[in-house]
């Protein structure tokens, strides 16, 4: 039996994944961060990741690709979709799961970057099941008031 600090990996087609990571995770807003109204989600399948994160109106990104898990690190192994490639390659992340909360510390892809690592917290929405799981509609809605007729 693995201790609480150890993870048991399952291997599928050469890539490690963690069954407790598989599912849909919603980004939690953080009043104390530089982006207090951020929103987004992650969907982890066995070897595929889909992520949409909006930090603010001008800083949005969606990626789809493959990943693997080594220890407590999520390693991006390939991207098939990236809506903001000008932002550079997405970095790997160190993660911790505590119940229904996933904390990811994003690591910089630039070795000379002296910026602190960014930390995001996500809350589990649901275990991933066969079939489509749609993101919350609010992520696609504008913050502008609706026009009246």
Short mmCIF file of C-alpha atoms in Angstrom, two decimals:
data_model
loop_
_atom_site.label_atom_id
_atom_site.label_comp_id
_atom_site.label_asym_id
_atom_site.label_seq_id
_atom_site.Cartn_x
_atom_site.Cartn_y
_atom_site.Cartn_z
CA UNK A 1 0.00 0.00 0.00
CA UNK A 2 1.38 3.40 -0.97
CA UNK A 3 1.77 6.00 1.75
CA UNK A 4 -0.24 9.27 1.39
CA UNK A 5 2.83 11.01 -0.08
CA UNK A 6 3.38 8.37 -2.77
CA UNK A 7 1.51 7.96 -6.04
CA UNK A 8 0.96 4.68 -7.87
CA UNK A 9 1.25 5.14 -11.62
CA UNK A 10 -0.55 3.10 -14.25
CA UNK A 11 1.19 2.76 -17.61
CA UNK A 12 -0.69 2.78 -20.90
CA UNK A 13 1.12 2.84 -24.24
CA UNK A 14 4.34 3.92 -22.53
CA UNK A 15 2.92 6.97 -20.75
CA UNK A 16 2.33 7.10 -17.02
CA UNK A 17 -0.91 8.51 -15.71
CA UNK A 18 -2.51 8.81 -12.33
CA UNK A 19 -6.13 7.57 -12.12
CA UNK A 20 -6.98 10.14 -9.40
CA UNK A 21 -5.91 12.95 -11.77
CA UNK A 22 -8.27 11.84 -14.56
CA UNK A 23 -11.39 13.99 -14.63
CA UNK A 24 -12.61 17.55 -15.01
CA UNK A 25 -11.15 20.30 -12.81
CA UNK A 26 -12.42 23.91 -12.60
CA UNK A 27 -9.95 26.73 -11.95
CA UNK A 28 -10.71 28.50 -8.68
CA UNK A 29 -10.64 32.30 -8.60
CA UNK A 30 -8.05 33.66 -6.17
CA UNK A 31 -8.68 37.13 -4.74
CA UNK A 32 -5.06 37.39 -3.59
CA UNK A 33 -3.51 36.63 -7.00
CA UNK A 34 -2.61 39.05 -9.77
CA UNK A 35 -5.64 37.63 -11.66
CA UNK A 36 -8.48 37.63 -9.10
CA UNK A 37 -11.23 36.95 -11.66
CA UNK A 38 -9.46 34.16 -13.57
CA UNK A 39 -11.54 31.26 -14.84
CA UNK A 40 -10.94 28.05 -16.71
CA UNK A 41 -10.84 24.28 -16.60
CA UNK A 42 -8.64 21.24 -17.15
CA UNK A 43 -9.78 17.90 -18.51
CA UNK A 44 -7.41 15.01 -17.93
CA UNK A 45 -7.92 11.74 -19.77
CA UNK A 46 -5.45 8.87 -19.49
CA UNK A 47 -2.91 10.44 -21.87
CA UNK A 48 -4.68 13.58 -23.14
CA UNK A 49 -5.06 17.01 -21.56
CA UNK A 50 -7.40 19.83 -22.54
CA UNK A 51 -6.93 23.16 -20.79
CA UNK A 52 -8.66 26.52 -21.18
CA UNK A 53 -7.54 29.31 -18.87
CA UNK A 54 -8.52 32.97 -18.98
CA UNK A 55 -6.44 35.10 -16.61
CA UNK A 56 -8.08 38.33 -17.80
CA UNK A 57 -9.68 39.73 -20.95
CA UNK A 58 -6.35 39.94 -22.80
CA UNK A 59 -4.72 36.77 -21.48
CA UNK A 60 -6.51 33.64 -22.67
CA UNK A 61 -5.15 30.30 -23.74
CA UNK A 62 -6.49 26.94 -24.78
CA UNK A 63 -4.34 23.88 -25.33
CA UNK A 64 -4.94 20.26 -26.20
CA UNK A 65 -2.22 17.69 -26.17
CA UNK A 66 -0.67 14.72 -24.48
CA UNK A 67 0.94 14.46 -21.07
CA UNK A 68 2.53 11.97 -18.75
CA UNK A 69 3.04 11.86 -15.00
CA UNK A 70 6.40 11.26 -13.36
CA UNK A 71 6.25 11.39 -9.57
CA UNK A 72 4.34 14.56 -8.75
CA UNK A 73 5.10 16.23 -12.09
CA UNK A 74 2.79 16.68 -15.09
CA UNK A 75 4.93 16.67 -18.22
CA UNK A 76 3.51 18.05 -21.47
CA UNK A 77 4.64 15.59 -24.13
CA UNK A 78 2.97 17.12 -27.18
CA UNK A 79 0.52 19.80 -28.31
CA UNK A 80 -2.02 19.38 -31.09
CA UNK A 81 -3.84 22.69 -30.42
CA UNK A 82 -2.49 25.91 -28.91
CA UNK A 83 -4.54 29.11 -29.22
CA UNK A 84 -1.68 31.33 -28.03
CA UNK A 85 1.65 29.93 -29.26
CA UNK A 86 3.16 33.43 -29.03
CA UNK A 87 3.12 32.98 -25.22
CA UNK A 88 5.77 30.28 -25.55
CA UNK A 89 5.58 26.59 -24.74
CA UNK A 90 3.40 25.69 -21.76
CA UNK A 91 5.54 24.59 -18.86
CA UNK A 92 5.33 21.36 -16.92
CA UNK A 93 3.73 21.47 -13.50
CA UNK A 94 4.25 19.98 -10.07
CA UNK A 95 0.96 18.93 -8.55
CA UNK A 96 -0.65 17.90 -5.30
CA UNK A 97 -4.11 16.41 -4.86
CA UNK A 98 -5.91 16.93 -1.56
CA UNK A 99 -9.40 15.45 -1.78
CA UNK A 100 -11.21 17.38 -4.51
CA UNK A 101 -8.55 20.13 -4.76
CA UNK A 102 -5.74 19.97 -7.32
CA UNK A 103 -2.87 22.42 -6.81
CA UNK A 104 -0.47 22.90 -9.73
CA UNK A 105 2.75 24.89 -9.53
CA UNK A 106 3.55 25.77 -13.13
CA UNK A 107 7.24 25.60 -13.94
CA UNK A 108 8.85 28.02 -16.38
CA UNK A 109 10.02 26.69 -19.74
CA UNK A 110 12.65 29.45 -19.86
CA UNK A 111 15.67 28.36 -17.78
CA UNK A 112 16.91 31.97 -17.45
CA UNK A 113 13.55 33.23 -16.17
CA UNK A 114 13.80 34.50 -12.61
CA UNK A 115 10.04 34.93 -12.16
CA UNK A 116 8.42 32.93 -9.35
CA UNK A 117 6.42 29.88 -10.36
CA UNK A 118 2.68 30.46 -10.67
CA UNK A 119 0.32 28.35 -8.53
CA UNK A 120 -3.24 27.48 -9.58
CA UNK A 121 -5.87 25.62 -7.59
CA UNK A 122 -8.60 23.59 -9.25
CA UNK A 123 -11.72 21.93 -7.79
CA UNK A 124 -12.86 18.58 -9.17
CA UNK A 125 -16.10 18.94 -11.07
CA UNK A 126 -16.72 15.31 -11.91
CA UNK A 127 -15.01 12.03 -12.62
CA UNK A 128 -14.48 11.79 -16.37
CA UNK A 129 -16.95 9.43 -17.99
CA UNK A 130 -17.46 8.27 -21.52
CA UNK A 131 -19.10 11.04 -23.45
CA UNK A 132 -18.57 14.76 -23.71
CA UNK A 133 -18.17 16.97 -20.69
CA UNK A 134 -18.76 20.61 -21.53
CA UNK A 135 -16.99 23.46 -19.76
CA UNK A 136 -19.02 25.93 -17.74
CA UNK A 137 -20.87 28.28 -20.09
CA UNK A 138 -19.60 31.32 -18.15
CA UNK A 139 -16.11 30.92 -19.60
CA UNK A 140 -17.48 31.77 -23.05
CA UNK A 141 -19.77 34.58 -21.97
CA UNK A 142 -18.75 38.20 -22.22
CA UNK A 143 -18.63 40.35 -19.12
CA UNK A 144 -20.41 43.10 -21.09
CA UNK A 145 -24.07 43.66 -20.25
CA UNK A 146 -26.61 42.08 -22.58
CA UNK A 147 -28.25 44.39 -25.12
CA UNK A 148 -31.91 45.03 -24.50
CA UNK A 149 -34.43 45.10 -27.33
#
